[in-house]
CSV table of C-alpha atoms in Angstrom, one decimal:
chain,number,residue,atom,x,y,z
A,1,UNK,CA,11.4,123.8,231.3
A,2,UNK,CA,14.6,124.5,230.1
A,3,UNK,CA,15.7,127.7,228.5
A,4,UNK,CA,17.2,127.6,224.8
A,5,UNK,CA,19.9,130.4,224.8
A,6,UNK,CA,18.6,132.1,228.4
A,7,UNK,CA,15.1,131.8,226.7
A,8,UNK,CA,12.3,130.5,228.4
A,9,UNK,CA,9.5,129.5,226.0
A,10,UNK,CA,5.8,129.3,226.9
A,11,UNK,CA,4.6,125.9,225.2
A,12,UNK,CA,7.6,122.8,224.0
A,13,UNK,CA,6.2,123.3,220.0
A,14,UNK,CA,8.4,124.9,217.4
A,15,UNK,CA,6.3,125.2,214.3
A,16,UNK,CA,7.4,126.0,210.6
A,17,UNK,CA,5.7,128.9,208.5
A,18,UNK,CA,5.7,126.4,205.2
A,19,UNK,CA,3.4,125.0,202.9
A,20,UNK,CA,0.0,126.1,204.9
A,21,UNK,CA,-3.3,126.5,202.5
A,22,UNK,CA,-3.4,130.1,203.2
A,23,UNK,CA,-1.8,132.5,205.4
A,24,UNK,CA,-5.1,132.7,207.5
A,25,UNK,CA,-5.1,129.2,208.0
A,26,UNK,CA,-1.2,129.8,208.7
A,27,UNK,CA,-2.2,132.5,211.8
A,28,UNK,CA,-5.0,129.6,213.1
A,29,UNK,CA,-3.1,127.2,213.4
A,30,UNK,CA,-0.1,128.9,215.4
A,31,UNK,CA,-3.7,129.8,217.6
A,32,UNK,CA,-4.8,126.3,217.9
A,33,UNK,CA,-1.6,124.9,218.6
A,34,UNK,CA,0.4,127.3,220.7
A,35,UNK,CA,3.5,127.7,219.4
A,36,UNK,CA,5.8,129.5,221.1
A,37,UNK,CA,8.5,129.8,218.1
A,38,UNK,CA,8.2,130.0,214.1
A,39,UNK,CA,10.8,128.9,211.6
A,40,UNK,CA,11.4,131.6,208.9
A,41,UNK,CA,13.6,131.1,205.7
A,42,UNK,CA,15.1,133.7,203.5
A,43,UNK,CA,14.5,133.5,199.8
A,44,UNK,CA,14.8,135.7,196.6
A,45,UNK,CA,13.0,138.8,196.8
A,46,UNK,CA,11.5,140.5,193.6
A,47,UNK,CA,11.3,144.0,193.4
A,48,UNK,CA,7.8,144.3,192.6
A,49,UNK,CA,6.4,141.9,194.1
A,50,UNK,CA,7.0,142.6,198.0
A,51,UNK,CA,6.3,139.0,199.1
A,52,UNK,CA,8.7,138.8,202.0
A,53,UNK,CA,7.2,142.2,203.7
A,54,UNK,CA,3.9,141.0,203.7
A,55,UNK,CA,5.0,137.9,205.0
A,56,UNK,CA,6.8,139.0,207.7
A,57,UNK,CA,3.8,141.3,208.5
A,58,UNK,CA,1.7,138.3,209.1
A,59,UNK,CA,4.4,136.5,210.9
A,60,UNK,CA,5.1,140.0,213.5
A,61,UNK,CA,1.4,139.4,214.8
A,62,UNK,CA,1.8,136.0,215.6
A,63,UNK,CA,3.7,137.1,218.5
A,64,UNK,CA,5.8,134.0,218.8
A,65,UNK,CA,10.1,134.0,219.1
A,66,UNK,CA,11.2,134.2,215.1
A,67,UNK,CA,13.9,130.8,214.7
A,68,UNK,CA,15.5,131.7,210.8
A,69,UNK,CA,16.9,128.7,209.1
A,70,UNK,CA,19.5,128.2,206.8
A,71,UNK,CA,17.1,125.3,204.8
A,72,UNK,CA,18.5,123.8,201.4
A,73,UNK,CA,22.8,125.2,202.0
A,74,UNK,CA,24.5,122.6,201.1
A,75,UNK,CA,28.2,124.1,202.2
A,76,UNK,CA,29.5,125.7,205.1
A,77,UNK,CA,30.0,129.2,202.9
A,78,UNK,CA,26.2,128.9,201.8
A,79,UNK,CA,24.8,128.2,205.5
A,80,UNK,CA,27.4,130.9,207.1
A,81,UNK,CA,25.9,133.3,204.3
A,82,UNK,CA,22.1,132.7,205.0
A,83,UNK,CA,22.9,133.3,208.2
A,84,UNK,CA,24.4,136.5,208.2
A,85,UNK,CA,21.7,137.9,206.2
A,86,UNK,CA,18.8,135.9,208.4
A,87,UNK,CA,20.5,137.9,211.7
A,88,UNK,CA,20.1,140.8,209.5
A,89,UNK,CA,15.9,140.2,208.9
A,90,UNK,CA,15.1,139.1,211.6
A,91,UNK,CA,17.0,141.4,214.2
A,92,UNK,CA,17.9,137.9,216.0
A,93,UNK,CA,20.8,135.5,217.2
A,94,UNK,CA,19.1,132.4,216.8
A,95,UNK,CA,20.2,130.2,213.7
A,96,UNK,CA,18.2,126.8,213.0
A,97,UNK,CA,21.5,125.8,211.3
A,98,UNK,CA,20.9,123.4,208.5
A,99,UNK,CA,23.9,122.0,206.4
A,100,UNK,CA,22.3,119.4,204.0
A,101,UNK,CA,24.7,116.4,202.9
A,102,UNK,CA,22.6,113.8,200.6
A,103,UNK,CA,19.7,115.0,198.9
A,104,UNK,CA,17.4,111.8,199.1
A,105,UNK,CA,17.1,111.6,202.9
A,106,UNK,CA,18.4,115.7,203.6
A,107,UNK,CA,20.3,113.9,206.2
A,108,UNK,CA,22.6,117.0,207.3
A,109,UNK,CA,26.4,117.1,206.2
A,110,UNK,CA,27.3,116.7,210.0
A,111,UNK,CA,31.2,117.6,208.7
A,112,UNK,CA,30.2,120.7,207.7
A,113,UNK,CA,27.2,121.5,210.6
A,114,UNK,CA,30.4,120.9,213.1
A,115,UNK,CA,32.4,123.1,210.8
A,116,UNK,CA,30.1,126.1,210.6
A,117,UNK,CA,28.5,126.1,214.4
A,118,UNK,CA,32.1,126.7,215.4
A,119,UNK,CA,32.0,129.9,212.7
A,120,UNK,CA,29.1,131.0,213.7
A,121,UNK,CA,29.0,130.6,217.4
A,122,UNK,CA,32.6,132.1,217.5
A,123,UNK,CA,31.0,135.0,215.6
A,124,UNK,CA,28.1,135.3,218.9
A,125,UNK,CA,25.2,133.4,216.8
A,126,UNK,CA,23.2,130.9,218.8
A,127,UNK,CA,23.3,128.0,216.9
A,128,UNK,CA,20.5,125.3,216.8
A,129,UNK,CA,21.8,123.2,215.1
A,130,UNK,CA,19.6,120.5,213.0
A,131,UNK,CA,21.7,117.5,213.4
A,132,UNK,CA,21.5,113.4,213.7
A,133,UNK,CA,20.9,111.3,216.6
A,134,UNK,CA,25.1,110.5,216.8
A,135,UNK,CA,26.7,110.9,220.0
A,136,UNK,CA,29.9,112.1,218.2
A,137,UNK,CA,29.1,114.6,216.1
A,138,UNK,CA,26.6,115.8,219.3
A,139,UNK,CA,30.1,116.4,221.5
A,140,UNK,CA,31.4,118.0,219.0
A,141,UNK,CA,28.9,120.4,218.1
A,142,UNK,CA,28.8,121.3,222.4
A,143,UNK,CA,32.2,121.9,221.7
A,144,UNK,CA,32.2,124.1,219.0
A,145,UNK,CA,29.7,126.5,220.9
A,146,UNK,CA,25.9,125.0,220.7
A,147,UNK,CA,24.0,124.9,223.7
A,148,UNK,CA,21.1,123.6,222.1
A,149,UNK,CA,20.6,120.2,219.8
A,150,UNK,CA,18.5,119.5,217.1
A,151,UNK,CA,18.6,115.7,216.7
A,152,UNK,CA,16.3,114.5,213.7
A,153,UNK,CA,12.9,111.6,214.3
A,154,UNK,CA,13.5,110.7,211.0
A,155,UNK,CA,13.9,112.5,207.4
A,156,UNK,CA,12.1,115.8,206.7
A,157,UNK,CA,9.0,115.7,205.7
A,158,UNK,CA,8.5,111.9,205.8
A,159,UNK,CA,5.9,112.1,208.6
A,160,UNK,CA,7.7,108.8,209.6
A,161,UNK,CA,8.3,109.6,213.5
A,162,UNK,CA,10.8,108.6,215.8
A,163,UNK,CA,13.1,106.0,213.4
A,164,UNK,CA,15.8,105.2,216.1
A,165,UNK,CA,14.5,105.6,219.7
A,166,UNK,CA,17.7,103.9,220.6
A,167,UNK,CA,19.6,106.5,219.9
A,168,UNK,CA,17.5,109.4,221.1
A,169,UNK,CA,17.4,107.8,224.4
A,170,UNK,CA,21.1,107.1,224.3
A,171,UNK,CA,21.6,111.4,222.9
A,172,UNK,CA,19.3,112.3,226.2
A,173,UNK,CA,20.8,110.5,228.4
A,174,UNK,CA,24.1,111.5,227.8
A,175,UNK,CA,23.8,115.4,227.6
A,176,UNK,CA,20.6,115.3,230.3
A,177,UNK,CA,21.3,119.2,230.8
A,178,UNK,CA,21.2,120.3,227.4
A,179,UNK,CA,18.2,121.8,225.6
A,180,UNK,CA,17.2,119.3,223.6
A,181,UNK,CA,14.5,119.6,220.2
A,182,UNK,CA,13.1,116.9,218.2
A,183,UNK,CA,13.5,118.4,214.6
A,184,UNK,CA,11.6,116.8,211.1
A,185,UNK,CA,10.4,113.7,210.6
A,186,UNK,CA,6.8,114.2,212.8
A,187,UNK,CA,4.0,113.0,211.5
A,188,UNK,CA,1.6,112.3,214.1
A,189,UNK,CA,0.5,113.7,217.3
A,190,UNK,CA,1.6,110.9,218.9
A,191,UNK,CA,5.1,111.1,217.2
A,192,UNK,CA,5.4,114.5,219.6
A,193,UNK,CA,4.0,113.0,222.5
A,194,UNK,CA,6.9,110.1,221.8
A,195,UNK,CA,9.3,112.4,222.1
A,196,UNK,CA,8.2,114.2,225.1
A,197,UNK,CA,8.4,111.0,227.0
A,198,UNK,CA,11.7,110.0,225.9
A,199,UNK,CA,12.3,113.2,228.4
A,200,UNK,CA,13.0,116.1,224.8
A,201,UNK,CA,12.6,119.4,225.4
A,202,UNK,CA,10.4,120.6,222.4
A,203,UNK,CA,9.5,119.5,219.1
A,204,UNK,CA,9.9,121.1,215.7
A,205,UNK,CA,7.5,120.0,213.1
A,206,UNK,CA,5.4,121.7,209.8
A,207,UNK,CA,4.7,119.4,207.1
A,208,UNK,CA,2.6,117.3,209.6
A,209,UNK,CA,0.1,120.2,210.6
A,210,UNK,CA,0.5,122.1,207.0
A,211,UNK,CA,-0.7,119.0,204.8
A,212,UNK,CA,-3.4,117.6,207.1
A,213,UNK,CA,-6.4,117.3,205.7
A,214,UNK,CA,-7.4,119.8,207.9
A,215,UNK,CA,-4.4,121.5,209.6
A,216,UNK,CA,-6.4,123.6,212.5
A,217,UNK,CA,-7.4,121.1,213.9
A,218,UNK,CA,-4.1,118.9,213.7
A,219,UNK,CA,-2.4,122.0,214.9
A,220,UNK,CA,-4.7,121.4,218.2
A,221,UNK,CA,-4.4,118.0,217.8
A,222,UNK,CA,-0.1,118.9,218.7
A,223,UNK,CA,-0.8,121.3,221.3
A,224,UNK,CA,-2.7,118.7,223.3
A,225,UNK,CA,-0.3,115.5,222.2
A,226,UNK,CA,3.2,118.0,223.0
A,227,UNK,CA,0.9,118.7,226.5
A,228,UNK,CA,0.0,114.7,227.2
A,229,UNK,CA,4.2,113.7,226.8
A,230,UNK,CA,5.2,116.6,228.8
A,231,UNK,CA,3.2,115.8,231.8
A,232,UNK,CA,3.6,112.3,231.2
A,233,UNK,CA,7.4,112.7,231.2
A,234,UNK,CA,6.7,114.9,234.5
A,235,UNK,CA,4.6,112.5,236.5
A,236,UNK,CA,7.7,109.7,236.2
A,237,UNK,CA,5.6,106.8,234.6
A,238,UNK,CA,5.8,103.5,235.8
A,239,UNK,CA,8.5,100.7,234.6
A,240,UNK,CA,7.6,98.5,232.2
A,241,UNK,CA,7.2,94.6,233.2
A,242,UNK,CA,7.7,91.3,231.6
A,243,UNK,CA,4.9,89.6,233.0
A,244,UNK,CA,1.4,90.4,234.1
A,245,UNK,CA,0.4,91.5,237.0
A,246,UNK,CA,-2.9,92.1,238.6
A,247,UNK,CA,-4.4,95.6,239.2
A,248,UNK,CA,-7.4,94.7,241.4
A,249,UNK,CA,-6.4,93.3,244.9
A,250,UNK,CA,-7.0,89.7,245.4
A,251,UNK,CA,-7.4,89.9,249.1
A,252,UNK,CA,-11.3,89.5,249.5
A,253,UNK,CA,-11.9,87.8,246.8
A,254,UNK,CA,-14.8,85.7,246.9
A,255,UNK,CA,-14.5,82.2,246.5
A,256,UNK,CA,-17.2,81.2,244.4
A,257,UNK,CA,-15.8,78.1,242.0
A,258,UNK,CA,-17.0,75.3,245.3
A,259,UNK,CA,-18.1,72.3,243.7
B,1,UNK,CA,27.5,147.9,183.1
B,2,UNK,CA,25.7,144.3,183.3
B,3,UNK,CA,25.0,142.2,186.9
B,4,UNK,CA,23.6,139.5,187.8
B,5,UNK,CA,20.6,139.9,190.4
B,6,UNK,CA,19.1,136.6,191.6
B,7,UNK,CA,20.5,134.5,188.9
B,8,UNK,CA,18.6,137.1,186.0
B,9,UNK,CA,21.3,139.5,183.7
B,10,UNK,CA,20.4,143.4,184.9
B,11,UNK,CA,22.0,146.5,183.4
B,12,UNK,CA,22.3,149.1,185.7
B,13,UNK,CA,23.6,152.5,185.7
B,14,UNK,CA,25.3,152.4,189.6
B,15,UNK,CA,28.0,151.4,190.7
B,16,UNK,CA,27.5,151.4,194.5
B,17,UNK,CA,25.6,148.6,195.6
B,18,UNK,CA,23.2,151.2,197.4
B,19,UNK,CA,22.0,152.8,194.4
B,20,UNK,CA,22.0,149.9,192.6
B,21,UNK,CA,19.5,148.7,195.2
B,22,UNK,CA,17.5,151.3,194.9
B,23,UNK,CA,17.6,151.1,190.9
B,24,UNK,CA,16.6,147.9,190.8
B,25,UNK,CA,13.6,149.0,192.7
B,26,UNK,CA,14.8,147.2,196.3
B,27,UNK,CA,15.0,150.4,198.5
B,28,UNK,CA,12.2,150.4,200.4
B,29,UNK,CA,11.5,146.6,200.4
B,30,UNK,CA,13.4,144.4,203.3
B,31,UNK,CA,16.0,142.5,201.8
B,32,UNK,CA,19.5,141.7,203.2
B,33,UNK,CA,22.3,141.0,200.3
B,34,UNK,CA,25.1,139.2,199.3
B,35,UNK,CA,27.9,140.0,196.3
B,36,UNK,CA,29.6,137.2,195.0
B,37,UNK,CA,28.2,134.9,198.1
B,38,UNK,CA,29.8,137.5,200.8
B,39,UNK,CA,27.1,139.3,203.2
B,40,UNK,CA,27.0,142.9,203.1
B,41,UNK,CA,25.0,144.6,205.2
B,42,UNK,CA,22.9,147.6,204.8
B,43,UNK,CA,25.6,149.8,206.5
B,44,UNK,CA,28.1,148.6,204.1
B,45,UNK,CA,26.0,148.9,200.5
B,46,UNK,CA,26.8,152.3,200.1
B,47,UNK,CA,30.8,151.8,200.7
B,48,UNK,CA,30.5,148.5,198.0
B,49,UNK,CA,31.5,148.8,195.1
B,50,UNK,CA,30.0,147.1,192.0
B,51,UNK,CA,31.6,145.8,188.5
B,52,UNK,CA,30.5,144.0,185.4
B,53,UNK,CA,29.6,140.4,186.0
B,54,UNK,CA,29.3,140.6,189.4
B,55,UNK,CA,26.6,138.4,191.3
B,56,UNK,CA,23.8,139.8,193.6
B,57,UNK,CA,21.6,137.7,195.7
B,58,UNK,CA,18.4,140.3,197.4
B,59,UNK,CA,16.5,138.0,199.6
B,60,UNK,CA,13.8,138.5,202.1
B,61,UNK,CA,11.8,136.8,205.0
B,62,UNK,CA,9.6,133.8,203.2
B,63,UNK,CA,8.2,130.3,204.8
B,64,UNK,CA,10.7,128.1,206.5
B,65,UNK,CA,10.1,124.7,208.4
């Protein structure tokens, strides 16, 4: 597997800390599915209410690697910002680096992601930065320091999948040494095992294990669908054909249609 | 003198960003902060000085997808 920053993770699933039922069912379901990293945000702390320590009491013991995110900056001085306090938190380099450009789809300002990577890698951050299938702005982003890629399935939160597999193959095949992570958009278990095939390196998703009916179990549901396209991927599956062709040998074969 | 703490109007008596932390109740929590958008870190709160109408944003680890 390859490493993100010199990092080698244990399991290919990056999962968010947002929008769980509870936090108990939050701890479970990092269990079931066996992340190996959780996304963190910052937010606005009141002074009497201590939400973020006991958050981040829950989110020590799940013993995973701690991936802050600059979620909902909208400029390069907003994201640069977040991310100076998020090294601060969380005692980390890592930046899920998130520069939002249209507010309907949270497609990321790729101008401004290009713009602050280059800030923030020059500064030592390692950037992962969320970005869009686009071969482009992907070079670019290599060049202003990433050595990691976050190309989206599809909008966050949509659950819609992978929405241009054209271009994720293309993004692979071009960089096929960089660490590569499908970020938003998953729905499904097979959405994840999708993108393990198509040869990704992990896959970031919340919503889709959060709002299930019954998130445990979809969190397992991941954990087995990330383990299926890995090995898949691994085990170099057969080329697809145009036409038929018979799996069962037809030497032998009885003749039995004698009139 | 009057501030601005996570968009609410606060009076405060301080005028290091240290104390004013710990005035406002912030000193033991974990929060990182930011005046007028610009990081400062906890090394640098007690060499920042504060005045009237300036912005404060405390924040601390919460969810994140």
């Amino acid at each position: 597997m390859k490493k993100f920053y010199g990092v080698e993770i244990d399991s290919p699933l990056m999962l968010g800390t947002a929008q769980y039922p509870s936090p108990s069912i939050l701890i479970s379901c990092f269990k079931k599915s066996k992340a190996s990293v959780a996304t963190v945000s910052l937010r606005r702390e009141s002074s009497t209410s201590n939400s973020g320590k006991e958050f981040w009491s829950i989110i020590k013991k799940l013993n995973v690697h701690i991936l802050p995110n600059t979620a909902g900056c909208h400029s390069v001085k907003e994201a640069v910002t977040t991310a100076h306090m998020a090294r601060e938190i969380f005692n980390t380099k890592w930046i899920k680096l998130e520069v939002i450009g249209e507010e309907d789809t949270l497609q990321p300002d790729v101008f401004g992601l290009v713009e602050a990577s280059k800030i923030l890698s020059d500064e030592g951050f390692e950037v992962f930065p969320y970005t869009t299938e686009d071969l482009v702005v992907a070079e670019k982003l290599l060049n202003s320091g990433c050595k990691v890629l976050m190309p989206w399935g599809s909008p966050i939160g949509s659950g819609q999948g992978l929405n241009n597999v054209f271009g994720l193959k293309a993004l692979r095949s071009h960089f096929p040494e960089i660490p590569m992570v499908i970020d938003a958009g998953i729905g499904l278990p097979s959405h994840a095992t999708k993108a393990m095939e198509l040869g990704f390196d992990a896959v970031l998703l919340n919503t889709a294990v959060a709002k299930a009916g019954d998130p445990i179990m979809m969190a397992e549901a991941f954990s087995y669908a990330i383990l299926s396209g890995l090995l898949g991927k691994k085990a170099d599956p057969m080329e697809p054909r145009d036409m038929a062709v018979p799996s069962t040998p037809i030497f032998g074969k009885a003749l039995l249609d004698d009139d | 003198m009057n501030i601005i703490v996570n968009g609410e109007y606060k009076n405060i008596s301080s005028v290091n960003m240290k104390e004013a932390m710990s005035e406002l109740g912030y000193e033991k929590l974990k929060c990182a902060t930011a005046l007028n958008s610009k990081f400062v870190s906890v090394e640098d709160r007690n060499f920042t000085t504060l005045k009237e109408g300036d912005k404060i944003e405390v924040l601390s680890p919460q969810q994140g997808g």
